[in-house]
CSV table of C-alpha atoms in Angstrom, one decimal:
chain,number,residue,atom,x,y,z
A,1,MET,CA,-9.5,67.0,28.5
A,2,ASN,CA,-11.5,65.7,31.5
A,3,VAL,CA,-10.9,64.9,35.0
A,4,MET,CA,-12.3,61.7,36.7
A,5,PHE,CA,-11.7,60.5,40.4
A,6,GLY,CA,-12.0,57.5,42.6
A,7,LYS,CA,-10.3,55.6,45.3
A,8,LYS,CA,-7.6,53.0,45.5
A,9,GLY,CA,-8.4,49.6,44.0
A,10,GLU,CA,-10.2,51.3,40.8
A,11,ALA,CA,-8.7,51.0,37.4
A,12,LEU,CA,-8.2,54.9,37.6
A,13,TYR,CA,-5.8,54.7,40.4
A,14,GLU,CA,-3.6,52.6,38.2
A,15,ASP,CA,-3.7,55.6,35.7
A,16,ALA,CA,-3.0,57.9,38.6
A,17,LEU,CA,0.2,55.8,39.8
A,18,TYR,CA,1.3,55.8,36.1
A,19,VAL,CA,1.6,59.5,35.8
A,20,ARG,CA,3.0,60.0,39.3
A,21,HIS,CA,5.8,57.4,38.5
A,22,LEU,CA,6.7,59.1,35.5
A,23,VAL,CA,6.7,62.5,37.0
A,24,PHE,CA,8.0,62.0,40.4
A,25,VAL,CA,10.2,58.7,40.3
A,26,ASN,CA,11.5,59.0,36.7
A,27,GLU,CA,11.7,62.7,36.2
A,28,GLN,CA,12.4,63.9,39.7
A,29,ARG,CA,14.2,61.0,41.0
A,30,VAL,CA,12.1,60.5,44.3
A,31,PRO,CA,12.3,57.1,45.6
A,32,LEU,CA,9.4,54.9,45.0
A,33,GLU,CA,9.2,54.0,48.8
A,34,GLU,CA,8.5,57.7,49.4
A,35,GLU,CA,6.3,58.3,46.5
A,36,ILE,CA,3.7,55.7,47.6
A,37,ASP,CA,2.7,56.4,51.1
A,38,GLN,CA,0.6,55.4,54.0
A,39,PHE,CA,-2.2,57.7,52.8
A,40,GLU,CA,-3.0,56.0,49.2
A,41,ASP,CA,-6.2,54.3,51.1
A,42,GLU,CA,-7.8,57.3,52.5
A,43,ALA,CA,-7.2,59.7,49.8
A,44,LEU,CA,-9.6,60.4,46.7
A,45,HIS,CA,-7.3,60.0,43.6
A,46,PHE,CA,-7.8,62.1,40.5
A,47,VAL,CA,-6.6,61.6,36.9
A,48,LEU,CA,-6.6,64.2,34.2
A,49,TYR,CA,-7.1,62.5,30.7
A,50,ASP,CA,-6.5,63.8,27.2
A,51,GLU,CA,-9.2,61.6,25.6
A,52,THR,CA,-8.2,58.2,27.1
A,53,LYS,CA,-4.5,59.0,27.8
A,54,PRO,CA,-3.8,59.8,31.5
A,55,ILE,CA,-1.7,63.0,31.5
A,56,GLY,CA,-2.0,64.4,35.0
A,57,ALA,CA,-2.8,63.2,38.6
A,58,GLY,CA,-3.3,64.2,41.9
A,59,ARG,CA,-5.1,63.5,45.3
A,60,PHE,CA,-6.6,64.9,48.3
A,61,ARG,CA,-7.5,63.8,51.9
A,62,LEU,CA,-9.3,65.6,54.7
A,63,LEU,CA,-7.0,66.5,57.4
A,64,ASP,CA,-10.1,67.5,59.7
A,65,GLU,CA,-13.7,68.3,59.0
A,66,THR,CA,-12.8,71.6,56.9
A,67,THR,CA,-9.2,71.2,55.6
A,68,ALA,CA,-8.3,69.5,52.3
A,69,LYS,CA,-4.6,68.4,52.0
A,70,ILE,CA,-4.0,68.4,48.2
A,71,GLU,CA,-0.9,66.3,47.4
A,72,ARG,CA,0.8,64.4,44.5
A,73,ILE,CA,-0.1,67.0,41.9
A,74,CYS,CA,1.5,66.2,38.6
A,75,VAL,CA,1.1,66.7,34.9
A,76,LEU,CA,3.3,65.0,32.1
A,77,PRO,CA,5.9,67.4,30.5
A,78,THR,CA,3.8,67.4,27.1
A,79,ALA,CA,0.9,68.7,28.8
A,80,ARG,CA,2.7,71.2,30.9
A,81,LYS,CA,1.7,75.0,30.2
A,82,THR,CA,-1.5,74.0,28.4
A,83,GLY,CA,-3.9,74.7,31.1
A,84,ALA,CA,-3.8,71.1,32.3
A,85,GLY,CA,-2.7,71.8,35.8
A,86,ARG,CA,-5.3,74.6,36.3
A,87,LEU,CA,-8.0,72.3,35.2
A,88,LEU,CA,-6.8,69.6,37.7
A,89,MET,CA,-6.7,71.7,40.7
A,90,GLU,CA,-10.0,73.2,40.0
A,91,HIS,CA,-11.4,69.9,39.7
A,92,ILE,CA,-9.8,69.0,42.9
A,93,GLU,CA,-11.0,71.8,44.9
A,94,GLN,CA,-14.4,71.6,43.6
A,95,VAL,CA,-14.7,68.1,45.1
A,96,ALA,CA,-13.0,69.0,48.2
A,97,LYS,CA,-15.6,71.6,48.7
A,98,GLN,CA,-18.4,69.1,48.1
A,99,HIS,CA,-16.6,66.9,50.9
A,100,GLY,CA,-17.2,69.9,53.4
A,101,ALA,CA,-13.6,71.5,53.0
A,102,THR,CA,-13.4,75.2,53.4
A,103,LYS,CA,-9.7,75.4,53.2
A,104,ALA,CA,-7.2,73.7,51.0
A,105,LYS,CA,-3.4,73.0,52.1
A,106,LEU,CA,-0.6,71.8,50.0
A,107,ASN,CA,3.0,71.4,49.9
A,108,ALA,CA,4.4,72.9,46.8
A,109,GLN,CA,7.7,72.2,45.0
A,110,THR,CA,9.2,75.8,45.1
A,111,HIS,CA,9.5,76.0,41.2
A,112,ALA,CA,5.8,75.4,41.3
A,113,GLU,CA,5.0,78.1,43.8
A,114,PRO,CA,4.1,80.7,41.2
A,115,PHE,CA,1.6,78.5,39.5
A,116,TYR,CA,-0.1,77.9,42.9
A,117,LYS,CA,0.1,81.7,43.8
A,118,LYS,CA,-2.0,82.4,40.6
A,119,LEU,CA,-4.8,79.8,41.7
A,120,GLY,CA,-5.0,81.9,45.0
A,121,TYR,CA,-2.7,80.2,47.2
A,122,GLU,CA,-0.7,81.8,49.9
A,123,THR,CA,2.6,80.8,51.3
A,124,ILE,CA,2.8,80.2,55.0
A,125,SER,CA,6.1,78.6,55.7
A,126,ASP,CA,9.9,78.8,54.9
A,127,ILE,CA,11.5,76.5,52.4
A,128,PHE,CA,11.8,72.8,53.5
A,129,LEU,CA,13.1,69.6,51.8
A,130,ASP,CA,10.8,66.8,51.1
A,131,ALA,CA,12.2,63.8,49.2
A,132,GLY,CA,15.4,66.0,48.7
A,133,ILE,CA,13.2,68.7,46.7
A,134,PRO,CA,12.8,72.3,48.0
A,135,HIS,CA,8.9,72.9,49.1
A,136,VAL,CA,6.9,75.6,50.8
A,137,THR,CA,3.4,75.1,52.5
A,138,MET,CA,0.6,77.1,50.9
A,139,VAL,CA,-2.9,77.6,51.8
A,140,LYS,CA,-6.3,78.8,50.2
A,141,THR,CA,-9.7,79.6,51.2
A,142,LEU,CA,-12.2,77.5,49.1
């Protein structure tokens, strides 16, 4: 497995949207108009590939000079519990650090909270709904 990243408009972005659509729109029933948002242009998009097949995706954007907001993390069902999510997150965090981030912030679906805790994230909010799905805000020092 390998991770690649780029900006909107590159071929990789289409692969990211493909995985995000399968997971968020098809599987989790998030409305398409909520899944694609106003931050697509400014975010750096990541795709996890199994050889040439996209199996995971995510993005980050800098909220300020030191905080990376990690978003849209998803892995296809067939690649879950294989270390794919960890590999994707580690790569995103590494690139975020290269862009000056010293802190990462994300809104995790509550079922994924244990996954992020294993990666060193700490929950800092109560449960809230986003696209009708329960979430919590989590942070980590990079």
